[in-house]
């Protein structure tokens, strides 16, 4: 009953904000890929899983997937897992497809970026998302490994919102100055497992990305250590209806 209420409430919230949306079905192969690899999806109620699957399908439909290797097609599993990371971050919204980025280019491992440096991921000036599949998948499967997929999608969300003025994310994030942000680091550094690095605190933009990543990667630690900051991110992502279901 509780699961049903959460799912129906979340669906009502989305409908009241954006209107009715068509539910797009995901194949059994796609659902199996989510169940085997995406912990966030596994914790959703049946109703929310259906909505999540639909967002995955929608994302795949509006992106072109390219394998850098000749005569290689990007498998459904890879498409689903990449789309799942986008859906996870934007699940509180309806159809946020990162329209500036049309093409996703997959490399088996590290690659040369636009500035001729070795990269594991890159958002190019041409609207391309370049990913090392080796590092992307490792971030999903290895529990203590940094989730590169969330990092990529968080950066995309930051850039997309800047381009279209979609929401004022700088206003919502509380630490407005370098000094304020470094107070977080000084406190955080005393803990056994600090959540933020010095690099995370260098700018509002990098701090925003770091907060999004910690919200999903270490929700309980983040919430207990920085309740106000956690609440801000929760409000920003419209994820309140899923809090009890996913954390």
JSON list of C-alpha atoms in Angstrom, two decimals:
[
{"chain": "A", "resi": 1, "resn": "UNK", "atom": "CA", "xyz": [0.00, 0.00, 0.00]},
{"chain": "A", "resi": 2, "resn": "UNK", "atom": "CA", "xyz": [2.81, 2.46, 0.92]},
{"chain": "A", "resi": 3, "resn": "UNK", "atom": "CA", "xyz": [4.66, 1.72, -2.31]},
{"chain": "A", "resi": 4, "resn": "UNK", "atom": "CA", "xyz": [1.48, 2.26, -4.30]},
{"chain": "A", "resi": 5, "resn": "UNK", "atom": "CA", "xyz": [0.82, 5.59, -2.54]},
{"chain": "A", "resi": 6, "resn": "UNK", "atom": "CA", "xyz": [4.36, 6.86, -3.19]},
{"chain": "A", "resi": 7, "resn": "UNK", "atom": "CA", "xyz": [4.19, 5.89, -6.84]},
{"chain": "A", "resi": 8, "resn": "UNK", "atom": "CA", "xyz": [0.73, 7.40, -7.37]},
{"chain": "A", "resi": 9, "resn": "UNK", "atom": "CA", "xyz": [1.69, 10.59, -5.51]},
{"chain": "A", "resi": 10, "resn": "UNK", "atom": "CA", "xyz": [4.82, 11.03, -7.58]},
{"chain": "A", "resi": 11, "resn": "UNK", "atom": "CA", "xyz": [2.87, 10.41, -10.78]},
{"chain": "A", "resi": 12, "resn": "UNK", "atom": "CA", "xyz": [0.28, 12.98, -9.67]},
{"chain": "A", "resi": 13, "resn": "UNK", "atom": "CA", "xyz": [3.02, 15.55, -8.97]},
{"chain": "A", "resi": 14, "resn": "UNK", "atom": "CA", "xyz": [4.55, 15.09, -12.42]},
{"chain": "A", "resi": 15, "resn": "UNK", "atom": "CA", "xyz": [1.11, 15.29, -14.08]},
{"chain": "A", "resi": 16, "resn": "UNK", "atom": "CA", "xyz": [0.11, 18.42, -12.17]},
{"chain": "A", "resi": 17, "resn": "UNK", "atom": "CA", "xyz": [3.36, 20.14, -13.16]},
{"chain": "A", "resi": 18, "resn": "UNK", "atom": "CA", "xyz": [3.70, 19.00, -16.78]},
{"chain": "A", "resi": 19, "resn": "UNK", "atom": "CA", "xyz": [0.48, 17.27, -17.80]},
{"chain": "A", "resi": 20, "resn": "UNK", "atom": "CA", "xyz": [-0.17, 13.69, -18.84]},
{"chain": "A", "resi": 21, "resn": "UNK", "atom": "CA", "xyz": [2.73, 11.82, -20.42]},
{"chain": "A", "resi": 22, "resn": "UNK", "atom": "CA", "xyz": [2.76, 8.75, -22.60]},
{"chain": "A", "resi": 23, "resn": "UNK", "atom": "CA", "xyz": [4.38, 5.75, -20.94]},
{"chain": "A", "resi": 24, "resn": "UNK", "atom": "CA", "xyz": [6.89, 4.19, -23.33]},
{"chain": "A", "resi": 25, "resn": "UNK", "atom": "CA", "xyz": [7.53, 0.46, -22.77]},
{"chain": "A", "resi": 26, "resn": "UNK", "atom": "CA", "xyz": [11.03, -0.91, -22.27]},
{"chain": "A", "resi": 27, "resn": "UNK", "atom": "CA", "xyz": [11.87, -4.38, -23.57]},
{"chain": "A", "resi": 28, "resn": "UNK", "atom": "CA", "xyz": [12.56, -7.30, -21.24]},
{"chain": "A", "resi": 29, "resn": "UNK", "atom": "CA", "xyz": [16.24, -7.12, -22.21]},
{"chain": "A", "resi": 30, "resn": "UNK", "atom": "CA", "xyz": [16.31, -3.49, -21.18]},
{"chain": "A", "resi": 31, "resn": "UNK", "atom": "CA", "xyz": [14.55, -4.16, -17.87]},
{"chain": "A", "resi": 32, "resn": "UNK", "atom": "CA", "xyz": [16.99, -6.99, -17.13]},
{"chain": "A", "resi": 33, "resn": "UNK", "atom": "CA", "xyz": [19.93, -4.63, -17.74]},
{"chain": "A", "resi": 34, "resn": "UNK", "atom": "CA", "xyz": [18.45, -2.17, -15.22]},
{"chain": "A", "resi": 35, "resn": "UNK", "atom": "CA", "xyz": [17.77, -4.88, -12.61]},
{"chain": "A", "resi": 36, "resn": "UNK", "atom": "CA", "xyz": [21.28, -6.28, -12.87]},
{"chain": "A", "resi": 37, "resn": "UNK", "atom": "CA", "xyz": [23.15, -2.98, -12.85]},
{"chain": "A", "resi": 38, "resn": "UNK", "atom": "CA", "xyz": [21.21, 0.04, -11.52]},
{"chain": "A", "resi": 39, "resn": "UNK", "atom": "CA", "xyz": [20.69, 0.00, -7.74]},
{"chain": "A", "resi": 40, "resn": "UNK", "atom": "CA", "xyz": [18.55, 3.14, -7.87]},
{"chain": "A", "resi": 41, "resn": "UNK", "atom": "CA", "xyz": [16.07, 1.38, -10.16]},
{"chain": "A", "resi": 42, "resn": "UNK", "atom": "CA", "xyz": [15.99, -1.75, -7.99]},
{"chain": "A", "resi": 43, "resn": "UNK", "atom": "CA", "xyz": [14.82, 0.29, -5.00]},
{"chain": "A", "resi": 44, "resn": "UNK", "atom": "CA", "xyz": [11.87, 1.86, -6.84]},
{"chain": "A", "resi": 45, "resn": "UNK", "atom": "CA", "xyz": [8.28, 0.69, -6.41]},
{"chain": "A", "resi": 46, "resn": "UNK", "atom": "CA", "xyz": [6.64, -1.05, -9.41]},
{"chain": "A", "resi": 47, "resn": "UNK", "atom": "CA", "xyz": [4.81, 2.16, -10.38]},
{"chain": "A", "resi": 48, "resn": "UNK", "atom": "CA", "xyz": [7.98, 4.25, -10.26]},
{"chain": "A", "resi": 49, "resn": "UNK", "atom": "CA", "xyz": [9.90, 1.59, -12.18]},
{"chain": "A", "resi": 50, "resn": "UNK", "atom": "CA", "xyz": [7.43, 1.89, -15.04]},
{"chain": "A", "resi": 51, "resn": "UNK", "atom": "CA", "xyz": [7.90, 5.68, -15.15]},
{"chain": "A", "resi": 52, "resn": "UNK", "atom": "CA", "xyz": [11.67, 5.29, -14.91]},
{"chain": "A", "resi": 53, "resn": "UNK", "atom": "CA", "xyz": [11.71, 2.77, -17.77]},
{"chain": "A", "resi": 54, "resn": "UNK", "atom": "CA", "xyz": [9.70, 5.18, -19.90]},
{"chain": "A", "resi": 55, "resn": "UNK", "atom": "CA", "xyz": [12.22, 7.97, -19.26]},
{"chain": "A", "resi": 56, "resn": "UNK", "atom": "CA", "xyz": [15.05, 5.62, -20.25]},
{"chain": "A", "resi": 57, "resn": "UNK", "atom": "CA", "xyz": [13.30, 4.81, -23.54]},
{"chain": "A", "resi": 58, "resn": "UNK", "atom": "CA", "xyz": [12.58, 8.49, -24.19]},
{"chain": "A", "resi": 59, "resn": "UNK", "atom": "CA", "xyz": [16.24, 9.43, -23.66]},
{"chain": "A", "resi": 60, "resn": "UNK", "atom": "CA", "xyz": [17.41, 6.68, -26.02]},
{"chain": "A", "resi": 61, "resn": "UNK", "atom": "CA", "xyz": [14.98, 7.85, -28.71]},
{"chain": "A", "resi": 62, "resn": "UNK", "atom": "CA", "xyz": [16.34, 11.42, -28.80]},
{"chain": "A", "resi": 63, "resn": "UNK", "atom": "CA", "xyz": [20.06, 10.53, -28.80]},
{"chain": "A", "resi": 64, "resn": "UNK", "atom": "CA", "xyz": [22.33, 9.10, -31.46]},
{"chain": "A", "resi": 65, "resn": "UNK", "atom": "CA", "xyz": [24.69, 6.44, -30.10]},
{"chain": "A", "resi": 66, "resn": "UNK", "atom": "CA", "xyz": [27.98, 5.87, -31.94]},
{"chain": "A", "resi": 67, "resn": "UNK", "atom": "CA", "xyz": [30.77, 3.36, -31.27]},
{"chain": "A", "resi": 68, "resn": "UNK", "atom": "CA", "xyz": [34.18, 4.73, -32.29]},
{"chain": "A", "resi": 69, "resn": "UNK", "atom": "CA", "xyz": [35.17, 1.30, -33.60]},
{"chain": "A", "resi": 70, "resn": "UNK", "atom": "CA", "xyz": [34.34, 0.66, -37.22]},
{"chain": "A", "resi": 71, "resn": "UNK", "atom": "CA", "xyz": [31.38, -1.59, -37.94]},
{"chain": "A", "resi": 72, "resn": "UNK", "atom": "CA", "xyz": [30.45, -1.76, -34.24]},
{"chain": "A", "resi": 73, "resn": "UNK", "atom": "CA", "xyz": [26.94, -1.03, -33.02]},
{"chain": "A", "resi": 74, "resn": "UNK", "atom": "CA", "xyz": [26.22, 0.22, -29.51]},
{"chain": "A", "resi": 75, "resn": "UNK", "atom": "CA", "xyz": [24.33, -2.56, -27.70]},
{"chain": "A", "resi": 76, "resn": "UNK", "atom": "CA", "xyz": [20.94, -2.05, -26.10]},
{"chain": "A", "resi": 77, "resn": "UNK", "atom": "CA", "xyz": [22.47, -2.75, -22.68]},
{"chain": "A", "resi": 78, "resn": "UNK", "atom": "CA", "xyz": [24.95, 0.12, -23.05]},
{"chain": "A", "resi": 79, "resn": "UNK", "atom": "CA", "xyz": [22.25, 2.50, -24.28]},
{"chain": "A", "resi": 80, "resn": "UNK", "atom": "CA", "xyz": [19.97, 1.56, -21.39]},
{"chain": "A", "resi": 81, "resn": "UNK", "atom": "CA", "xyz": [22.64, 2.03, -18.71]},
{"chain": "A", "resi": 82, "resn": "UNK", "atom": "CA", "xyz": [23.72, 5.42, -20.06]},
{"chain": "A", "resi": 83, "resn": "UNK", "atom": "CA", "xyz": [20.10, 6.55, -20.31]},
{"chain": "A", "resi": 84, "resn": "UNK", "atom": "CA", "xyz": [19.47, 5.26, -16.77]},
{"chain": "A", "resi": 85, "resn": "UNK", "atom": "CA", "xyz": [22.05, 7.64, -15.33]},
{"chain": "A", "resi": 86, "resn": "UNK", "atom": "CA", "xyz": [20.35, 10.57, -17.05]},
{"chain": "A", "resi": 87, "resn": "UNK", "atom": "CA", "xyz": [16.94, 9.37, -15.84]},
{"chain": "A", "resi": 88, "resn": "UNK", "atom": "CA", "xyz": [18.21, 8.92, -12.28]},
{"chain": "A", "resi": 89, "resn": "UNK", "atom": "CA", "xyz": [19.40, 12.51, -12.05]},
{"chain": "A", "resi": 90, "resn": "UNK", "atom": "CA", "xyz": [16.33, 14.07, -13.70]},
{"chain": "A", "resi": 91, "resn": "UNK", "atom": "CA", "xyz": [13.61, 11.69, -12.48]},
{"chain": "A", "resi": 92, "resn": "UNK", "atom": "CA", "xyz": [11.79, 14.48, -10.62]},
{"chain": "A", "resi": 93, "resn": "UNK", "atom": "CA", "xyz": [11.23, 16.29, -13.91]},
{"chain": "A", "resi": 94, "resn": "UNK", "atom": "CA", "xyz": [9.42, 15.34, -17.07]},
{"chain": "A", "resi": 95, "resn": "UNK", "atom": "CA", "xyz": [11.35, 14.81, -20.31]},
{"chain": "A", "resi": 96, "resn": "UNK", "atom": "CA", "xyz": [14.55, 16.68, -19.49]},
{"chain": "A", "resi": 97, "resn": "UNK", "atom": "CA", "xyz": [16.54, 15.27, -22.39]},
{"chain": "A", "resi": 98, "resn": "UNK", "atom": "CA", "xyz": [19.67, 17.48, -22.38]},
{"chain": "A", "resi": 99, "resn": "UNK", "atom": "CA", "xyz": [18.80, 18.84, -25.81]},
{"chain": "A", "resi": 100, "resn": "UNK", "atom": "CA", "xyz": [22.14, 20.55, -26.37]},
{"chain": "A", "resi": 101, "resn": "UNK", "atom": "CA", "xyz": [23.82, 17.13, -26.46]},
{"chain": "A", "resi": 102, "resn": "UNK", "atom": "CA", "xyz": [22.52, 15.11, -29.39]},
{"chain": "A", "resi": 103, "resn": "UNK", "atom": "CA", "xyz": [25.23, 12.47, -29.85]},
{"chain": "A", "resi": 104, "resn": "UNK", "atom": "CA", "xyz": [26.81, 9.97, -27.47]},
{"chain": "A", "resi": 105, "resn": "UNK", "atom": "CA", "xyz": [30.15, 8.57, -28.67]},
{"chain": "A", "resi": 106, "resn": "UNK", "atom": "CA", "xyz": [31.43, 5.45, -26.90]},
{"chain": "A", "resi": 107, "resn": "UNK", "atom": "CA", "xyz": [35.07, 4.44, -26.74]},
{"chain": "A", "resi": 108, "resn": "UNK", "atom": "CA", "xyz": [36.17, 1.12, -25.20]},
{"chain": "A", "resi": 109, "resn": "UNK", "atom": "CA", "xyz": [38.69, 2.94, -22.97]},
{"chain": "A", "resi": 110, "resn": "UNK", "atom": "CA", "xyz": [40.42, 6.32, -22.53]},
{"chain": "A", "resi": 111, "resn": "UNK", "atom": "CA", "xyz": [40.58, 8.61, -25.56]},
{"chain": "A", "resi": 112, "resn": "UNK", "atom": "CA", "xyz": [42.11, 11.88, -26.76]},
{"chain": "A", "resi": 113, "resn": "UNK", "atom": "CA", "xyz": [39.90, 14.84, -25.97]},
{"chain": "A", "resi": 114, "resn": "UNK", "atom": "CA", "xyz": [39.44, 18.13, -27.83]},
{"chain": "A", "resi": 115, "resn": "UNK", "atom": "CA", "xyz": [42.54, 19.57, -26.16]},
{"chain": "A", "resi": 116, "resn": "UNK", "atom": "CA", "xyz": [44.63, 16.44, -26.98]},
{"chain": "A", "resi": 117, "resn": "UNK", "atom": "CA", "xyz": [44.62, 15.27, -23.37]},
{"chain": "A", "resi": 118, "resn": "UNK", "atom": "CA", "xyz": [43.70, 11.74, -22.29]},
{"chain": "A", "resi": 119, "resn": "UNK", "atom": "CA", "xyz": [40.07, 11.67, -21.12]},
{"chain": "A", "resi": 120, "resn": "UNK", "atom": "CA", "xyz": [37.61, 9.19, -19.65]},
{"chain": "A", "resi": 121, "resn": "UNK", "atom": "CA", "xyz": [34.66, 11.46, -20.53]},
{"chain": "A", "resi": 122, "resn": "UNK", "atom": "CA", "xyz": [34.10, 14.75, -22.28]},
{"chain": "A", "resi": 123, "resn": "UNK", "atom": "CA", "xyz": [31.27, 17.11, -23.19]},
{"chain": "A", "resi": 124, "resn": "UNK", "atom": "CA", "xyz": [32.37, 18.69, -26.45]},
{"chain": "A", "resi": 125, "resn": "UNK", "atom": "CA", "xyz": [31.61, 22.10, -27.93]},
{"chain": "A", "resi": 126, "resn": "UNK", "atom": "CA", "xyz": [29.84, 20.27, -30.78]},
{"chain": "A", "resi": 127, "resn": "UNK", "atom": "CA", "xyz": [27.17, 18.89, -28.48]},
{"chain": "A", "resi": 128, "resn": "UNK", "atom": "CA", "xyz": [28.73, 15.44, -28.16]},
{"chain": "A", "resi": 129, "resn": "UNK", "atom": "CA", "xyz": [29.02, 13.27, -25.06]},
{"chain": "A", "resi": 130, "resn": "UNK", "atom": "CA", "xyz": [32.16, 11.16, -25.25]},
{"chain": "A", "resi": 131, "resn": "UNK", "atom": "CA", "xyz": [32.50, 8.27, -22.82]},
{"chain": "A", "resi": 132, "resn": "UNK", "atom": "CA", "xyz": [35.00, 5.57, -22.00]},
{"chain": "A", "resi": 133, "resn": "UNK", "atom": "CA", "xyz": [32.75, 2.55, -21.53]},
{"chain": "A", "resi": 134, "resn": "UNK", "atom": "CA", "xyz": [35.37, 0.87, -19.35]},
{"chain": "A", "resi": 135, "resn": "UNK", "atom": "CA", "xyz": [35.24, 3.69, -16.81]},
{"chain": "A", "resi": 136, "resn": "UNK", "atom": "CA", "xyz": [31.51, 4.32, -17.10]},
{"chain": "A", "resi": 137, "resn": "UNK", "atom": "CA", "xyz": [30.65, 0.68, -16.40]},
{"chain": "A", "resi": 138, "resn": "UNK", "atom": "CA", "xyz": [33.23, 0.38, -13.62]},
{"chain": "A", "resi": 139, "resn": "UNK", "atom": "CA", "xyz": [31.52, 3.28, -11.83]},
{"chain": "A", "resi": 140, "resn": "UNK", "atom": "CA", "xyz": [28.24, 1.34, -11.93]},
{"chain": "A", "resi": 141, "resn": "UNK", "atom": "CA", "xyz": [29.49, -2.11, -10.94]},
{"chain": "A", "resi": 142, "resn": "UNK", "atom": "CA", "xyz": [32.21, -1.40, -8.36]},
{"chain": "A", "resi": 143, "resn": "UNK", "atom": "CA", "xyz": [30.56, -0.29, -5.12]},
{"chain": "A", "resi": 144, "resn": "UNK", "atom": "CA", "xyz": [33.39, 1.96, -3.91]},
{"chain": "A", "resi": 145, "resn": "UNK", "atom": "CA", "xyz": [34.31, 3.25, -7.36]},
{"chain": "A", "resi": 146, "resn": "UNK", "atom": "CA", "xyz": [33.47, 6.83, -8.29]},
{"chain": "A", "resi": 147, "resn": "UNK", "atom": "CA", "xyz": [30.27, 6.92, -10.38]},
{"chain": "A", "resi": 148, "resn": "UNK", "atom": "CA", "xyz": [31.45, 8.56, -13.59]},
{"chain": "A", "resi": 149, "resn": "UNK", "atom": "CA", "xyz": [27.97, 8.36, -15.11]},
{"chain": "A", "resi": 150, "resn": "UNK", "atom": "CA", "xyz": [26.52, 10.61, -12.42]},
{"chain": "A", "resi": 151, "resn": "UNK", "atom": "CA", "xyz": [29.41, 13.03, -12.81]},
{"chain": "A", "resi": 152, "resn": "UNK", "atom": "CA", "xyz": [28.80, 13.32, -16.55]},
{"chain": "A", "resi": 153, "resn": "UNK", "atom": "CA", "xyz": [25.05, 13.81, -16.19]},
{"chain": "A", "resi": 154, "resn": "UNK", "atom": "CA", "xyz": [25.47, 16.33, -13.35]},
{"chain": "A", "resi": 155, "resn": "UNK", "atom": "CA", "xyz": [27.78, 18.39, -15.54]},
{"chain": "A", "resi": 156, "resn": "UNK", "atom": "CA", "xyz": [25.28, 18.14, -18.38]},
{"chain": "A", "resi": 157, "resn": "UNK", "atom": "CA", "xyz": [22.51, 19.37, -16.09]},
{"chain": "A", "resi": 158, "resn": "UNK", "atom": "CA", "xyz": [24.65, 22.32, -15.01]},
{"chain": "A", "resi": 159, "resn": "UNK", "atom": "CA", "xyz": [25.51, 23.31, -18.58]},
{"chain": "A", "resi": 160, "resn": "UNK", "atom": "CA", "xyz": [21.99, 22.74, -19.90]},
{"chain": "A", "resi": 161, "resn": "UNK", "atom": "CA", "xyz": [20.45, 24.90, -17.18]},
{"chain": "A", "resi": 162, "resn": "UNK", "atom": "CA", "xyz": [22.94, 27.69, -17.91]},
{"chain": "A", "resi": 163, "resn": "UNK", "atom": "CA", "xyz": [22.10, 27.65, -21.63]},
{"chain": "A", "resi": 164, "resn": "UNK", "atom": "CA", "xyz": [18.30, 27.69, -21.31]},
{"chain": "A", "resi": 165, "resn": "UNK", "atom": "CA", "xyz": [17.98, 29.45, -17.94]},
{"chain": "A", "resi": 166, "resn": "UNK", "atom": "CA", "xyz": [15.91, 26.48, -16.83]},
{"chain": "A", "resi": 167, "resn": "UNK", "atom": "CA", "xyz": [16.35, 27.04, -13.10]},
{"chain": "A", "resi": 168, "resn": "UNK", "atom": "CA", "xyz": [18.51, 29.24, -10.92]},
{"chain": "A", "resi": 169, "resn": "UNK", "atom": "CA", "xyz": [20.61, 26.50, -9.36]},
{"chain": "A", "resi": 170, "resn": "UNK", "atom": "CA", "xyz": [23.22, 28.93, -8.03]},
{"chain": "A", "resi": 171, "resn": "UNK", "atom": "CA", "xyz": [20.56, 30.61, -5.91]},
{"chain": "A", "resi": 172, "resn": "UNK", "atom": "CA", "xyz": [19.48, 27.35, -4.33]},
{"chain": "A", "resi": 173, "resn": "UNK", "atom": "CA", "xyz": [22.94, 26.12, -3.36]},
{"chain": "A", "resi": 174, "resn": "UNK", "atom": "CA", "xyz": [23.76, 27.81, -0.05]},
{"chain": "A", "resi": 175, "resn": "UNK", "atom": "CA", "xyz": [27.58, 28.35, -0.03]},
{"chain": "A", "resi": 176, "resn": "UNK", "atom": "CA", "xyz": [27.92, 31.41, -2.27]},
{"chain": "A", "resi": 177, "resn": "UNK", "atom": "CA", "xyz": [31.57, 32.32, -1.64]},
{"chain": "A", "resi": 178, "resn": "UNK", "atom": "CA", "xyz": [34.83, 30.40, -1.73]},
{"chain": "A", "resi": 179, "resn": "UNK", "atom": "CA", "xyz": [35.18, 31.02, 2.02]},
{"chain": "A", "resi": 180, "resn": "UNK", "atom": "CA", "xyz": [31.75, 29.52, 2.71]},
{"chain": "A", "resi": 181, "resn": "UNK", "atom": "CA", "xyz": [32.53, 26.47, 0.62]},
{"chain": "A", "resi": 182, "resn": "UNK", "atom": "CA", "xyz": [35.87, 25.90, 2.32]},
{"chain": "A", "resi": 183, "resn": "UNK", "atom": "CA", "xyz": [34.14, 25.84, 5.68]},
{"chain": "A", "resi": 184, "resn": "UNK", "atom": "CA", "xyz": [32.40, 22.71, 4.39]},
{"chain": "A", "resi": 185, "resn": "UNK", "atom": "CA", "xyz": [35.74, 21.23, 3.48]},
{"chain": "A", "resi": 186, "resn": "UNK", "atom": "CA", "xyz": [37.34, 22.07, 6.85]},
{"chain": "A", "resi": 187, "resn": "UNK", "atom": "CA", "xyz": [34.48, 20.33, 8.63]},
{"chain": "A", "resi": 188, "resn": "UNK", "atom": "CA", "xyz": [34.34, 17.51, 6.13]},
{"chain": "A", "resi": 189, "resn": "UNK", "atom": "CA", "xyz": [38.07, 16.84, 6.29]},
{"chain": "A", "resi": 190, "resn": "UNK", "atom": "CA", "xyz": [37.79, 15.89, 9.99]},
{"chain": "A", "resi": 191, "resn": "UNK", "atom": "CA", "xyz": [35.40, 13.07, 9.12]},
{"chain": "A", "resi": 192, "resn": "UNK", "atom": "CA", "xyz": [36.48, 9.50, 8.38]},
{"chain": "A", "resi": 193, "resn": "UNK", "atom": "CA", "xyz": [35.18, 9.68, 4.81]},
{"chain": "A", "resi": 194, "resn": "UNK", "atom": "CA", "xyz": [35.10, 13.28, 3.51]},
{"chain": "A", "resi": 195, "resn": "UNK", "atom": "CA", "xyz": [32.50, 13.93, 0.83]},
{"chain": "A", "resi": 196, "resn": "UNK", "atom": "CA", "xyz": [34.10, 16.96, -0.80]},
{"chain": "A", "resi": 197, "resn": "UNK", "atom": "CA", "xyz": [37.60, 17.50, -2.16]},
{"chain": "A", "resi": 198, "resn": "UNK", "atom": "CA", "xyz": [39.30, 20.90, -2.37]},
{"chain": "A", "resi": 199, "resn": "UNK", "atom": "CA", "xyz": [38.71, 20.84, -6.11]},
{"chain": "A", "resi": 200, "resn": "UNK", "atom": "CA", "xyz": [34.96, 20.44, -5.52]},
{"chain": "A", "resi": 201, "resn": "UNK", "atom": "CA", "xyz": [34.96, 23.74, -3.66]},
{"chain": "A", "resi": 202, "resn": "UNK", "atom": "CA", "xyz": [36.87, 25.85, -6.17]},
{"chain": "A", "resi": 203, "resn": "UNK", "atom": "CA", "xyz": [33.71, 27.20, -7.82]},
{"chain": "A", "resi": 204, "resn": "UNK", "atom": "CA", "xyz": [29.94, 27.24, -7.40]},
{"chain": "A", "resi": 205, "resn": "UNK", "atom": "CA", "xyz": [29.70, 25.09, -10.51]},
{"chain": "A", "resi": 206, "resn": "UNK", "atom": "CA", "xyz": [32.02, 22.33, -9.28]},
{"chain": "A", "resi": 207, "resn": "UNK", "atom": "CA", "xyz": [30.36, 22.38, -5.84]},
{"chain": "A", "resi": 208, "resn": "UNK", "atom": "CA", "xyz": [26.94, 22.01, -7.48]},
{"chain": "A", "resi": 209, "resn": "UNK", "atom": "CA", "xyz": [28.12, 18.93, -9.39]},
{"chain": "A", "resi": 210, "resn": "UNK", "atom": "CA", "xyz": [29.71, 17.44, -6.26]},
{"chain": "A", "resi": 211, "resn": "UNK", "atom": "CA", "xyz": [26.48, 17.91, -4.28]},
{"chain": "A", "resi": 212, "resn": "UNK", "atom": "CA", "xyz": [24.42, 16.14, -6.94]},
{"chain": "A", "resi": 213, "resn": "UNK", "atom": "CA", "xyz": [26.85, 13.22, -6.97]},
{"chain": "A", "resi": 214, "resn": "UNK", "atom": "CA", "xyz": [26.87, 12.87, -3.16]},
{"chain": "A", "resi": 215, "resn": "UNK", "atom": "CA", "xyz": [23.07, 13.09, -3.04]},
{"chain": "A", "resi": 216, "resn": "UNK", "atom": "CA", "xyz": [22.87, 9.80, -4.94]},
{"chain": "A", "resi": 217, "resn": "UNK", "atom": "CA", "xyz": [26.16, 8.13, -4.03]},
{"chain": "A", "resi": 218, "resn": "UNK", "atom": "CA", "xyz": [26.18, 8.71, -0.25]},
{"chain": "A", "resi": 219, "resn": "UNK", "atom": "CA", "xyz": [22.65, 9.91, 0.61]},
{"chain": "A", "resi": 220, "resn": "UNK", "atom": "CA", "xyz": [22.57, 9.00, 4.31]},
{"chain": "A", "resi": 221, "resn": "UNK", "atom": "CA", "xyz": [26.01, 10.44, 5.12]},
{"chain": "A", "resi": 222, "resn": "UNK", "atom": "CA", "xyz": [25.22, 13.56, 3.09]},
{"chain": "A", "resi": 223, "resn": "UNK", "atom": "CA", "xyz": [21.84, 14.00, 4.80]},
{"chain": "A", "resi": 224, "resn": "UNK", "atom": "CA", "xyz": [23.17, 13.48, 8.33]},
{"chain": "A", "resi": 225, "resn": "UNK", "atom": "CA", "xyz": [26.26, 15.63, 7.89]},
{"chain": "A", "resi": 226, "resn": "UNK", "atom": "CA", "xyz": [24.71, 18.48, 5.91]},
{"chain": "A", "resi": 227, "resn": "UNK", "atom": "CA", "xyz": [20.92, 18.33, 6.39]},
{"chain": "A", "resi": 228, "resn": "UNK", "atom": "CA", "xyz": [20.23, 21.83, 5.00]},
{"chain": "A", "resi": 229, "resn": "UNK", "atom": "CA", "xyz": [22.36, 21.26, 1.92]},
{"chain": "A", "resi": 230, "resn": "UNK", "atom": "CA", "xyz": [20.78, 17.84, 1.37]},
{"chain": "A", "resi": 231, "resn": "UNK", "atom": "CA", "xyz": [17.32, 19.38, 1.61]},
{"chain": "A", "resi": 232, "resn": "UNK", "atom": "CA", "xyz": [18.27, 22.03, -0.96]},
{"chain": "A", "resi": 233, "resn": "UNK", "atom": "CA", "xyz": [19.34, 19.37, -3.46]},
{"chain": "A", "resi": 234, "resn": "UNK", "atom": "CA", "xyz": [16.23, 17.34, -2.67]},
{"chain": "A", "resi": 235, "resn": "UNK", "atom": "CA", "xyz": [14.03, 20.37, -3.45]},
{"chain": "A", "resi": 236, "resn": "UNK", "atom": "CA", "xyz": [16.03, 21.18, -6.56]},
{"chain": "A", "resi": 237, "resn": "UNK", "atom": "CA", "xyz": [15.54, 17.70, -8.03]},
{"chain": "A", "resi": 238, "resn": "UNK", "atom": "CA", "xyz": [11.87, 17.39, -6.96]},
{"chain": "A", "resi": 239, "resn": "UNK", "atom": "CA", "xyz": [12.75, 14.06, -5.42]},
{"chain": "A", "resi": 240, "resn": "UNK", "atom": "CA", "xyz": [10.81, 14.34, -2.15]},
{"chain": "A", "resi": 241, "resn": "UNK", "atom": "CA", "xyz": [8.20, 11.73, -3.13]},
{"chain": "A", "resi": 242, "resn": "UNK", "atom": "CA", "xyz": [10.98, 9.19, -3.60]},
{"chain": "A", "resi": 243, "resn": "UNK", "atom": "CA", "xyz": [12.97, 9.94, -0.44]},
{"chain": "A", "resi": 244, "resn": "UNK", "atom": "CA", "xyz": [11.57, 7.05, 1.63]},
{"chain": "A", "resi": 245, "resn": "UNK", "atom": "CA", "xyz": [11.59, 4.74, -1.33]},
{"chain": "A", "resi": 246, "resn": "UNK", "atom": "CA", "xyz": [15.08, 5.21, -2.68]},
{"chain": "A", "resi": 247, "resn": "UNK", "atom": "CA", "xyz": [17.50, 6.43, 0.02]}
]
